[in-house]
Structure formats: structure tokens, C-alpha cells
Amino acid sequence: MVALSKPLIEQFFVKPNTSPLIIPDIPLIDLSKPESKHHLVKACQDFGFFKVVNHGVDSKFINKLESEAVKFFASPLSVKEKFGPPDPFGYGNKSIGRNGDVGWVEYLLLNAKPESEYPEIFQGVVNDYVTSVKTMACEILELLADEMKLQPRNVFSKLLLDEQSDSVFRVNHYPPCPEFQENEKSGRKLVGFGEHTDPQIISVLRSNNTSGLEISLRDGSWMSVPPDSESFFINVGDSLQVMTNGRFKSVKHRVVANGTKSRVSMIYFGGPPLSEKIAPLPSLMQGEEDSLYKEFTWFEYKKSAFNSRLSDNRLGSFEKIIAS
């Protein structure tokens, strides 16, 4: 990443935010425990975000992928740019999407399907990792269905396991920014990846031990998430919020970059097939409960999200106006 002059770096700053009055504990869920089902549902309802341990993903897959990612991002820019610009997959640098969003980040966006082509150093490595992480994501979705007494129990997970599942995998690198160090003392923050929700069903995040991830709390304040390279963080996606008719919450989150330390994160976004109709599950609706959302296909919602800014309320145009 090249150094930037002061006027150029200003576009990456975000104003300091007020600290939350009460800093809640991020739900920590042990997937090996029988009671995890109850805790998973509560975390999805209250937070839309939680951390899992005893997740069953082999550390050798995690370490190998991170090692190759670090090597790739350490390559000369001319080498990395051979894999870009993203259309929609490939290497990107600072520009996020096509609607003017920028961040202090470089990234690889990859197709999560097994037969996909990747940069040579990632061949095989990505498949091993994604297969393991998808298995964990499906287990979580099935535990949620069990606790909510939904039948069949694969009502959510089958969408990720479908051969036409539109899932993606992203590797982000937030390099140190020496020009920013003088601003950190004043509380200013450097945007690595701007505030947004994830449009898919479920997101599975793992990062190295550099901080940066923040989630938005209900009072509008931002809470820093302590890093933990041994665990995974799970986000409820917009599509899961719709399928549960708002019972589960898709949490707004962002990444702020670090003046001195490099952050590497790896995210699996579990999405449904493009033709899948997304709507509240009839088996969840109670009594005369109204649907909060218009039915849409994943293709329609993905297209809408792709044409929006990161911080836009992407579900807004799909919400029903319920007469009171």
C-alpha cells in the first residue's frame, strides 16, 4: 500500500463516536455443549453476533490459509493487481464496491464453490478451509432450527449446501498506516471497512490477533470486539433476519484500521441460490402475525445491495408498511 498525502488520507477518517454507556459481553458459545442451542438463539435475537469455541475447524487449515494470505498481500502490487480488479471476484485495493465506498484495506474476493479458480498459492488451501467452515455454519443453522422447533431441521442449512448456493469467501488485509498514528491520540479512527450489514444468511469471521472489528449497539454507539484468533465470530445476515421475520437481528459492523499493526481477516458468507425466494418462514409465524418483509429472490436482494452504499439500510426497500 502506498503512502498517502494528508488531503488524500482524510477520506478514510471517521469521526470519534460516543462510548457505550454499558459495554455488554459478547455472547461466547461452546458448540460442544448441549445447551448451546438455547444460547445461539438468544444471541441471534439480542445481538445478531456471537463468538464460538469448540467449533471443530482444524487449526492446520486456519494457519495454512492465513500464512498464504500474508504471503500474497506481501507481494508487490504489480503481482497482486494481476488478479484484479474484482469483477465480481478478484483483488481489490481501497475501493469497495462500485458506489464510492473506500477503506484502508486490500482484499481478495473469491467464489466459495469447490471448482472455482484461485490465485495459485490458494489452490486447495481455500477449499479445505471453506469446506470446514461451511460445515460449522450449517451445524449452527441446524442447532438454531432445533431450538426453534423448525422442520425440517435443515430449513436454513440446505441453502448453503445446495449446489447452486451463492456463497463467497473474502480475505481482507488492513495494513499499518504510519500517517495515521498522529491522529490516534485524538480519538480519530481510520476506516478499514465502512459500516454495513451482511446481506447473506450467515457470516463466519476469523482474524489474527489485531483488533479493529466494531459492532453497532442499539443505542447507536460502537463497541470494539476483542480479537481472538482461536475462535470464530458469527454474524446474522439480512436474509436470516427476513426468514425469521425480524426475530434474529442482522448487526451493523465495521472495521477500523490500526496505525501500527497489520490485520488479516477471513470471512465466509453463506448465501442461498440466486433463485431462492427469501421470506419469513410460515412455520415461524404465530397467530395473525404479519410478515414484516416483501418476498424477494436472493438475486433481487443481491442486486439491490450491489447497487447501494455500504451504510445504506439495504432491507428498507423490502420492508412492508404494516397498518397499526
mmCIF file of C-alpha atoms in Angstrom:
data_model
loop_
_atom_site.group_PDB
_atom_site.id
_atom_site.type_symbol
_atom_site.label_atom_id
_atom_site.label_comp_id
_atom_site.label_asym_id
_atom_site.label_seq_id
_atom_site.Cartn_x
_atom_site.Cartn_y
_atom_site.Cartn_z
ATOM 1 C CA MET A 1 0.000 0.000 0.000
ATOM 2 C CA VAL A 2 1.440 3.361 -0.958
ATOM 3 C CA ALA A 3 1.794 6.282 1.416
ATOM 4 C CA LEU A 4 -0.872 8.968 1.080
ATOM 5 C CA SER A 5 -0.677 12.729 1.391
ATOM 6 C CA LYS A 6 -2.715 14.338 4.170
ATOM 7 C CA PRO A 7 -5.574 15.566 1.942
ATOM 8 C CA LEU A 8 -5.989 12.072 0.463
ATOM 9 C CA ILE A 9 -5.885 10.236 3.775
ATOM 10 C CA GLU A 10 -8.669 12.456 5.166
ATOM 11 C CA GLN A 11 -11.254 10.491 3.147
ATOM 12 C CA PHE A 12 -10.524 7.427 5.306
ATOM 13 C CA PHE A 13 -11.298 9.099 8.633
ATOM 14 C CA VAL A 14 -14.451 8.602 10.645
ATOM 15 C CA LYS A 15 -15.484 10.947 13.448
ATOM 16 C CA PRO A 16 -14.952 9.747 17.027
ATOM 17 C CA ASN A 17 -18.100 8.179 18.434
ATOM 18 C CA THR A 18 -19.528 8.265 21.905
ATOM 19 C CA SER A 19 -18.626 5.284 24.041
ATOM 20 C CA PRO A 20 -21.455 2.946 25.019
ATOM 21 C CA LEU A 21 -22.901 3.660 28.457
ATOM 22 C CA ILE A 22 -22.886 -0.055 29.199
ATOM 23 C CA ILE A 23 -20.414 -2.364 27.490
ATOM 24 C CA PRO A 24 -22.147 -5.726 27.099
ATOM 25 C CA ASP A 25 -20.370 -9.045 26.974
ATOM 26 C CA ILE A 26 -20.229 -10.608 23.521
ATOM 27 C CA PRO A 27 -22.000 -13.979 23.726
ATOM 28 C CA LEU A 28 -19.486 -16.834 23.923
ATOM 29 C CA ILE A 29 -20.951 -20.176 22.876
ATOM 30 C CA ASP A 30 -19.360 -23.604 23.253
ATOM 31 C CA LEU A 31 -20.704 -25.668 20.352
ATOM 32 C CA SER A 32 -19.831 -28.914 22.155
ATOM 33 C CA LYS A 33 -22.353 -28.251 24.932
ATOM 34 C CA PRO A 34 -25.998 -29.429 24.700
ATOM 35 C CA GLU A 35 -27.276 -26.072 25.929
ATOM 36 C CA SER A 36 -25.593 -24.266 23.034
ATOM 37 C CA LYS A 37 -28.883 -24.323 21.083
ATOM 38 C CA HIS A 38 -30.591 -22.067 23.593
ATOM 39 C CA HIS A 39 -27.632 -19.678 23.766
ATOM 40 C CA LEU A 40 -27.371 -19.486 19.975
ATOM 41 C CA VAL A 41 -30.999 -18.403 19.581
ATOM 42 C CA LYS A 42 -30.705 -15.836 22.379
ATOM 43 C CA ALA A 43 -27.501 -14.398 20.833
ATOM 44 C CA CYS A 44 -29.182 -14.111 17.418
ATOM 45 C CA GLN A 45 -32.166 -12.336 18.970
ATOM 46 C CA ASP A 46 -30.282 -9.997 21.290
ATOM 47 C CA PHE A 47 -27.085 -9.286 19.356
ATOM 48 C CA GLY A 48 -27.034 -10.841 15.904
ATOM 49 C CA PHE A 49 -23.396 -11.546 16.687
ATOM 50 C CA PHE A 50 -21.509 -14.047 18.842
ATOM 51 C CA LYS A 51 -18.270 -15.961 19.305
ATOM 52 C CA VAL A 52 -17.979 -19.749 19.105
ATOM 53 C CA VAL A 53 -15.420 -22.139 20.579
ATOM 54 C CA ASN A 54 -15.024 -25.912 20.170
ATOM 55 C CA HIS A 55 -16.031 -25.259 16.576
ATOM 56 C CA GLY A 56 -14.369 -28.314 15.022
ATOM 57 C CA VAL A 57 -12.352 -26.429 12.387
ATOM 58 C CA ASP A 58 -8.827 -27.873 12.227
ATOM 59 C CA SER A 59 -6.198 -25.299 13.189
ATOM 60 C CA LYS A 60 -3.924 -26.520 10.380
ATOM 61 C CA PHE A 61 -6.465 -25.280 7.795
ATOM 62 C CA ILE A 62 -6.693 -21.923 9.570
ATOM 63 C CA ASN A 63 -2.932 -21.455 9.926
ATOM 64 C CA LYS A 64 -2.137 -22.552 6.373
ATOM 65 C CA LEU A 65 -4.652 -20.165 4.853
ATOM 66 C CA GLU A 66 -3.509 -17.243 6.987
ATOM 67 C CA SER A 67 0.124 -17.977 6.097
ATOM 68 C CA GLU A 68 -0.650 -17.963 2.357
ATOM 69 C CA ALA A 69 -2.747 -14.808 2.724
ATOM 70 C CA VAL A 70 0.102 -12.978 4.461
ATOM 71 C CA LYS A 71 2.461 -14.052 1.648
ATOM 72 C CA PHE A 72 0.051 -12.919 -1.048
ATOM 73 C CA PHE A 73 -0.527 -9.474 0.463
ATOM 74 C CA ALA A 74 3.232 -9.039 0.970
ATOM 75 C CA SER A 75 3.713 -9.468 -2.798
ATOM 76 C CA PRO A 76 4.480 -6.444 -4.990
ATOM 77 C CA LEU A 77 1.390 -4.518 -6.038
ATOM 78 C CA SER A 78 2.053 -5.389 -9.681
ATOM 79 C CA VAL A 79 1.721 -9.107 -8.820
ATOM 80 C CA LYS A 80 -1.480 -8.650 -6.832
ATOM 81 C CA GLU A 81 -3.084 -6.459 -9.487
ATOM 82 C CA LYS A 82 -2.871 -9.339 -11.966
ATOM 83 C CA PHE A 83 -5.821 -10.786 -10.026
ATOM 84 C CA GLY A 84 -7.902 -7.608 -10.180
ATOM 85 C CA PRO A 85 -9.926 -5.542 -10.384
ATOM 86 C CA PRO A 86 -12.740 -7.588 -8.821
ATOM 87 C CA ASP A 87 -15.473 -8.408 -11.365
ATOM 88 C CA PRO A 88 -17.039 -9.558 -9.094
ATOM 89 C CA PHE A 89 -14.202 -11.819 -7.889
ATOM 90 C CA GLY A 90 -10.560 -10.845 -7.658
ATOM 91 C CA TYR A 91 -8.148 -8.448 -5.958
ATOM 92 C CA GLY A 92 -9.237 -5.021 -4.786
ATOM 93 C CA ASN A 93 -7.383 -2.152 -3.137
ATOM 94 C CA LYS A 94 -9.069 0.651 -1.140
ATOM 95 C CA SER A 95 -12.130 0.815 -3.399
ATOM 96 C CA ILE A 96 -15.060 -1.242 -2.040
ATOM 97 C CA GLY A 97 -17.867 -1.902 -4.489
ATOM 98 C CA ARG A 98 -18.739 0.489 -7.298
ATOM 99 C CA ASN A 99 -20.589 3.235 -5.460
ATOM 100 C CA GLY A 100 -17.778 5.273 -3.972
ATOM 101 C CA ASP A 101 -17.063 3.426 -0.713
ATOM 102 C CA VAL A 102 -13.391 3.380 0.261
ATOM 103 C CA GLY A 103 -11.417 1.831 3.095
ATOM 104 C CA TRP A 104 -7.852 1.286 4.252
ATOM 105 C CA VAL A 105 -7.958 -2.293 3.015
ATOM 106 C CA GLU A 106 -6.850 -4.595 0.247
ATOM 107 C CA TYR A 107 -8.689 -7.829 -0.334
ATOM 108 C CA LEU A 108 -9.367 -10.934 -2.350
ATOM 109 C CA LEU A 109 -12.984 -11.812 -3.069
ATOM 110 C CA LEU A 110 -13.348 -15.448 -4.111
ATOM 111 C CA ASN A 111 -16.130 -17.775 -5.209
ATOM 112 C CA ALA A 112 -16.743 -20.333 -2.453
ATOM 113 C CA LYS A 113 -17.692 -23.148 -4.856
ATOM 114 C CA PRO A 114 -15.222 -26.069 -4.805
ATOM 115 C CA GLU A 115 -14.390 -25.966 -8.522
ATOM 116 C CA SER A 116 -13.519 -22.248 -8.526
ATOM 117 C CA GLU A 117 -10.219 -20.836 -9.782
ATOM 118 C CA TYR A 118 -7.993 -19.078 -7.253
ATOM 119 C CA PRO A 119 -4.540 -17.490 -7.308
ATOM 120 C CA GLU A 120 -2.103 -20.406 -7.431
ATOM 121 C CA ILE A 121 -0.921 -20.188 -3.814
ATOM 122 C CA PHE A 122 -4.525 -20.546 -2.622
ATOM 123 C CA GLN A 123 -5.438 -23.615 -4.683
ATOM 124 C CA GLY A 124 -6.537 -26.380 -2.313
ATOM 125 C CA VAL A 125 -5.960 -24.252 0.764
ATOM 126 C CA VAL A 126 -9.172 -22.256 0.328
ATOM 127 C CA ASN A 127 -11.228 -25.387 -0.400
ATOM 128 C CA ASP A 128 -10.052 -27.124 2.782
ATOM 129 C CA TYR A 129 -10.830 -24.075 4.894
ATOM 130 C CA VAL A 130 -14.177 -23.196 3.302
ATOM 131 C CA THR A 131 -15.407 -26.803 3.487
ATOM 132 C CA SER A 132 -14.676 -26.918 7.234
ATOM 133 C CA VAL A 133 -16.151 -23.515 7.968
ATOM 134 C CA LYS A 134 -19.287 -24.234 5.916
ATOM 135 C CA THR A 135 -19.792 -27.445 7.925
ATOM 136 C CA MET A 136 -19.652 -25.410 11.139
ATOM 137 C CA ALA A 137 -22.035 -22.781 9.745
ATOM 138 C CA CYS A 138 -24.527 -25.493 8.793
ATOM 139 C CA GLU A 139 -24.258 -27.039 12.264
ATOM 140 C CA ILE A 140 -25.057 -23.656 13.819
ATOM 141 C CA LEU A 141 -28.032 -23.149 11.499
ATOM 142 C CA GLU A 142 -29.381 -26.616 12.324
ATOM 143 C CA LEU A 143 -28.985 -26.047 16.068
ATOM 144 C CA LEU A 144 -30.959 -22.809 15.658
ATOM 145 C CA ALA A 145 -33.694 -24.709 13.794
ATOM 146 C CA ASP A 146 -33.775 -27.375 16.521
ATOM 147 C CA GLU A 147 -34.202 -24.841 19.298
ATOM 148 C CA MET A 148 -36.936 -23.042 17.350
ATOM 149 C CA LYS A 149 -38.616 -26.414 16.636
ATOM 150 C CA LEU A 150 -38.497 -25.878 12.876
ATOM 151 C CA GLN A 151 -38.986 -28.769 10.488
ATOM 152 C CA PRO A 152 -37.062 -29.873 8.594
ATOM 153 C CA ARG A 153 -34.036 -29.016 10.701
ATOM 154 C CA ASN A 154 -32.068 -28.200 7.551
ATOM 155 C CA VAL A 155 -34.508 -25.428 6.597
ATOM 156 C CA PHE A 156 -31.619 -22.909 6.749
ATOM 157 C CA SER A 157 -28.562 -25.105 6.173
ATOM 158 C CA LYS A 158 -29.881 -26.669 2.947
ATOM 159 C CA LEU A 159 -29.479 -23.283 1.276
ATOM 160 C CA LEU A 160 -25.717 -23.322 1.941
ATOM 161 C CA LEU A 161 -25.396 -26.980 0.945
ATOM 162 C CA ASP A 162 -27.268 -26.535 -2.335
ATOM 163 C CA GLU A 163 -25.014 -26.944 -5.378
ATOM 164 C CA GLN A 164 -26.230 -23.542 -6.574
ATOM 165 C CA SER A 165 -25.503 -21.829 -3.241
ATOM 166 C CA ASP A 166 -24.253 -18.306 -3.942
ATOM 167 C CA SER A 167 -21.655 -18.210 -1.167
ATOM 168 C CA VAL A 168 -18.477 -16.139 -1.285
ATOM 169 C CA PHE A 169 -15.193 -16.051 0.578
ATOM 170 C CA ARG A 170 -13.256 -12.910 1.373
ATOM 171 C CA VAL A 171 -9.738 -12.355 2.683
ATOM 172 C CA ASN A 172 -9.071 -8.819 3.930
ATOM 173 C CA HIS A 173 -5.725 -7.215 4.751
ATOM 174 C CA TYR A 174 -5.664 -3.980 6.718
ATOM 175 C CA PRO A 175 -2.031 -2.776 6.567
ATOM 176 C CA PRO A 176 -0.494 -0.451 9.141
ATOM 177 C CA CYS A 177 -0.881 3.238 8.348
ATOM 178 C CA PRO A 178 2.066 5.265 9.704
ATOM 179 C CA GLU A 179 0.476 8.548 8.534
ATOM 180 C CA PHE A 180 -2.441 7.847 10.859
ATOM 181 C CA GLN A 181 -0.508 7.372 14.104
ATOM 182 C CA GLU A 182 -0.505 11.054 14.989
ATOM 183 C CA ASN A 183 -4.327 11.075 14.810
ATOM 184 C CA GLU A 184 -4.942 8.061 17.043
ATOM 185 C CA LYS A 185 -4.228 10.048 20.199
ATOM 186 C CA SER A 186 -7.045 12.480 19.374
ATOM 187 C CA GLY A 187 -9.549 9.625 19.097
ATOM 188 C CA ARG A 188 -9.903 9.781 15.336
ATOM 189 C CA LYS A 189 -10.438 6.466 13.598
ATOM 190 C CA LEU A 190 -9.284 5.255 10.216
ATOM 191 C CA VAL A 191 -11.950 3.352 8.293
ATOM 192 C CA GLY A 192 -10.756 -0.049 7.143
ATOM 193 C CA PHE A 193 -14.179 -1.269 6.025
ATOM 194 C CA GLY A 194 -17.177 1.011 6.482
ATOM 195 C CA GLU A 195 -20.300 0.252 8.483
ATOM 196 C CA HIS A 196 -22.664 -2.272 6.905
ATOM 197 C CA THR A 197 -24.722 -5.381 7.451
ATOM 198 C CA ASP A 198 -24.066 -8.630 5.596
ATOM 199 C CA PRO A 199 -26.807 -9.440 3.066
ATOM 200 C CA GLN A 200 -26.407 -13.233 3.099
ATOM 201 C CA ILE A 201 -27.755 -15.783 5.607
ATOM 202 C CA ILE A 202 -24.753 -16.166 7.889
ATOM 203 C CA SER A 203 -21.163 -14.906 8.014
ATOM 204 C CA VAL A 204 -18.249 -16.711 9.661
ATOM 205 C CA LEU A 205 -15.282 -14.494 10.538
ATOM 206 C CA ARG A 206 -11.824 -15.339 11.755
ATOM 207 C CA SER A 207 -8.960 -12.851 12.134
ATOM 208 C CA ASN A 208 -5.466 -12.647 13.538
ATOM 209 C CA ASN A 209 -4.899 -11.067 16.948
ATOM 210 C CA THR A 210 -5.052 -7.440 15.783
ATOM 211 C CA SER A 211 -8.114 -5.503 16.910
ATOM 212 C CA GLY A 212 -10.303 -3.460 14.587
ATOM 213 C CA LEU A 213 -13.758 -5.040 14.386
ATOM 214 C CA GLU A 214 -16.561 -2.964 15.919
ATOM 215 C CA ILE A 215 -20.285 -3.650 16.189
ATOM 216 C CA SER A 216 -23.098 -1.136 16.483
ATOM 217 C CA LEU A 217 -25.155 -1.330 19.671
ATOM 218 C CA ARG A 218 -28.827 -0.430 19.943
ATOM 219 C CA ASP A 219 -28.047 2.994 21.408
ATOM 220 C CA GLY A 220 -26.088 3.851 18.243
ATOM 221 C CA SER A 221 -22.658 3.623 19.868
ATOM 222 C CA TRP A 222 -19.854 1.408 18.592
ATOM 223 C CA MET A 223 -18.284 -1.370 20.631
ATOM 224 C CA SER A 224 -14.830 -2.762 19.908
ATOM 225 C CA VAL A 225 -14.671 -6.564 19.635
ATOM 226 C CA PRO A 226 -11.551 -8.014 21.298
ATOM 227 C CA PRO A 227 -9.709 -10.190 18.752
ATOM 228 C CA ASP A 228 -9.369 -13.926 19.309
ATOM 229 C CA SER A 229 -7.529 -15.909 16.642
ATOM 230 C CA GLU A 230 -8.572 -19.235 18.209
ATOM 231 C CA SER A 231 -12.299 -18.610 17.855
ATOM 232 C CA PHE A 232 -14.797 -17.684 15.166
ATOM 233 C CA PHE A 233 -17.228 -14.779 15.169
ATOM 234 C CA ILE A 234 -20.658 -15.279 13.631
ATOM 235 C CA ASN A 235 -22.911 -12.594 12.106
ATOM 236 C CA VAL A 236 -26.600 -12.966 11.380
ATOM 237 C CA GLY A 237 -27.153 -11.846 7.785
ATOM 238 C CA ASP A 238 -30.036 -9.794 6.391
ATOM 239 C CA SER A 239 -31.554 -12.872 4.723
ATOM 240 C CA LEU A 240 -31.730 -14.748 8.035
ATOM 241 C CA GLN A 241 -33.331 -11.703 9.655
ATOM 242 C CA VAL A 242 -36.052 -11.818 6.983
ATOM 243 C CA MET A 243 -36.536 -15.599 7.215
ATOM 244 C CA THR A 244 -37.113 -15.261 10.970
ATOM 245 C CA ASN A 245 -39.413 -12.232 10.435
ATOM 246 C CA GLY A 246 -37.104 -9.981 12.415
ATOM 247 C CA ARG A 247 -36.610 -12.324 15.382
ATOM 248 C CA PHE A 248 -32.903 -12.534 14.565
ATOM 249 C CA LYS A 249 -31.052 -9.278 14.050
ATOM 250 C CA SER A 250 -28.521 -8.543 11.315
ATOM 251 C CA VAL A 251 -25.927 -6.475 13.161
ATOM 252 C CA LYS A 252 -24.260 -3.412 11.653
ATOM 253 C CA HIS A 253 -20.487 -3.643 11.927
ATOM 254 C CA ARG A 254 -17.303 -2.033 10.624
ATOM 255 C CA VAL A 255 -13.529 -2.341 10.794
ATOM 256 C CA VAL A 256 -11.197 0.453 11.871
ATOM 257 C CA ALA A 257 -7.603 0.154 10.760
ATOM 258 C CA ASN A 258 -4.554 0.225 13.015
ATOM 259 C CA GLY A 259 -1.692 2.682 12.863
ATOM 260 C CA THR A 260 0.997 0.136 13.662
ATOM 261 C CA LYS A 261 -0.301 -3.420 13.237
ATOM 262 C CA SER A 262 -1.455 -5.437 10.258
ATOM 263 C CA ARG A 263 -4.853 -7.155 10.473
ATOM 264 C CA VAL A 264 -5.816 -10.161 8.348
ATOM 265 C CA SER A 265 -9.363 -11.491 8.381
ATOM 266 C CA MET A 266 -11.086 -14.324 6.528
ATOM 267 C CA ILE A 267 -14.853 -14.346 6.079
ATOM 268 C CA TYR A 268 -17.170 -16.998 4.674
ATOM 269 C CA PHE A 269 -20.515 -15.555 3.591
ATOM 270 C CA GLY A 270 -23.095 -18.334 3.372
ATOM 271 C CA GLY A 271 -25.672 -17.410 0.757
ATOM 272 C CA PRO A 272 -28.662 -19.135 -0.866
ATOM 273 C CA PRO A 273 -29.079 -19.965 -4.575
ATOM 274 C CA LEU A 274 -29.815 -16.900 -6.725
ATOM 275 C CA SER A 275 -33.346 -18.123 -7.479
ATOM 276 C CA GLU A 276 -34.232 -18.810 -3.834
ATOM 277 C CA LYS A 277 -37.242 -16.893 -2.555
ATOM 278 C CA ILE A 278 -36.491 -15.155 0.733
ATOM 279 C CA ALA A 279 -39.457 -14.552 3.040
ATOM 280 C CA PRO A 280 -40.461 -15.233 6.657
ATOM 281 C CA LEU A 281 -40.885 -18.972 7.259
ATOM 282 C CA PRO A 282 -44.612 -19.839 7.527
ATOM 283 C CA SER A 283 -43.822 -22.311 10.333
ATOM 284 C CA LEU A 284 -42.454 -19.441 12.452
ATOM 285 C CA MET A 285 -45.404 -17.114 12.075
ATOM 286 C CA GLN A 286 -47.620 -17.095 15.155
ATOM 287 C CA GLY A 287 -51.355 -16.480 15.116
ATOM 288 C CA GLU A 288 -52.122 -13.491 12.920
ATOM 289 C CA GLU A 289 -48.527 -12.294 12.870
ATOM 290 C CA ASP A 290 -47.880 -10.129 9.823
ATOM 291 C CA SER A 291 -44.840 -10.545 7.611
ATOM 292 C CA LEU A 292 -42.535 -7.566 8.064
ATOM 293 C CA TYR A 293 -40.992 -8.053 4.624
ATOM 294 C CA LYS A 294 -41.989 -8.397 0.994
ATOM 295 C CA GLU A 295 -40.895 -11.661 -0.594
ATOM 296 C CA PHE A 296 -37.847 -11.371 -2.844
ATOM 297 C CA THR A 297 -35.356 -13.648 -4.535
ATOM 298 C CA TRP A 298 -31.740 -13.665 -3.416
ATOM 299 C CA PHE A 299 -30.828 -12.398 -6.898
ATOM 300 C CA GLU A 300 -33.085 -9.362 -6.415
ATOM 301 C CA TYR A 301 -31.687 -8.557 -2.988
ATOM 302 C CA LYS A 302 -28.083 -9.124 -4.034
ATOM 303 C CA LYS A 303 -28.552 -6.790 -6.999
ATOM 304 C CA SER A 304 -30.108 -4.143 -4.752
ATOM 305 C CA ALA A 305 -27.248 -4.448 -2.228
ATOM 306 C CA PHE A 306 -24.653 -4.300 -5.008
ATOM 307 C CA ASN A 307 -26.161 -1.002 -6.206
ATOM 308 C CA SER A 308 -26.192 0.596 -2.752
ATOM 309 C CA ARG A 309 -23.633 2.223 -0.486
ATOM 310 C CA LEU A 310 -22.248 0.130 2.377
ATOM 311 C CA SER A 311 -24.023 2.127 5.074
ATOM 312 C CA ASP A 312 -27.435 2.142 3.371
ATOM 313 C CA ASN A 313 -30.350 0.384 5.037
ATOM 314 C CA ARG A 314 -30.491 -2.325 2.396
ATOM 315 C CA LEU A 315 -33.583 -4.027 3.811
ATOM 316 C CA GLY A 316 -35.502 -0.768 3.940
ATOM 317 C CA SER A 317 -36.993 -1.026 0.453
ATOM 318 C CA PHE A 318 -38.124 -4.625 1.170
ATOM 319 C CA GLU A 319 -39.944 -3.833 4.411
ATOM 320 C CA LYS A 320 -43.739 -3.855 4.468
ATOM 321 C CA ILE A 321 -45.657 -0.926 5.877
ATOM 322 C CA ILE A 322 -47.883 -2.526 8.485
ATOM 323 C CA ALA A 323 -51.049 -0.645 9.350
ATOM 324 C CA SER A 324 -51.370 -0.054 13.093
#
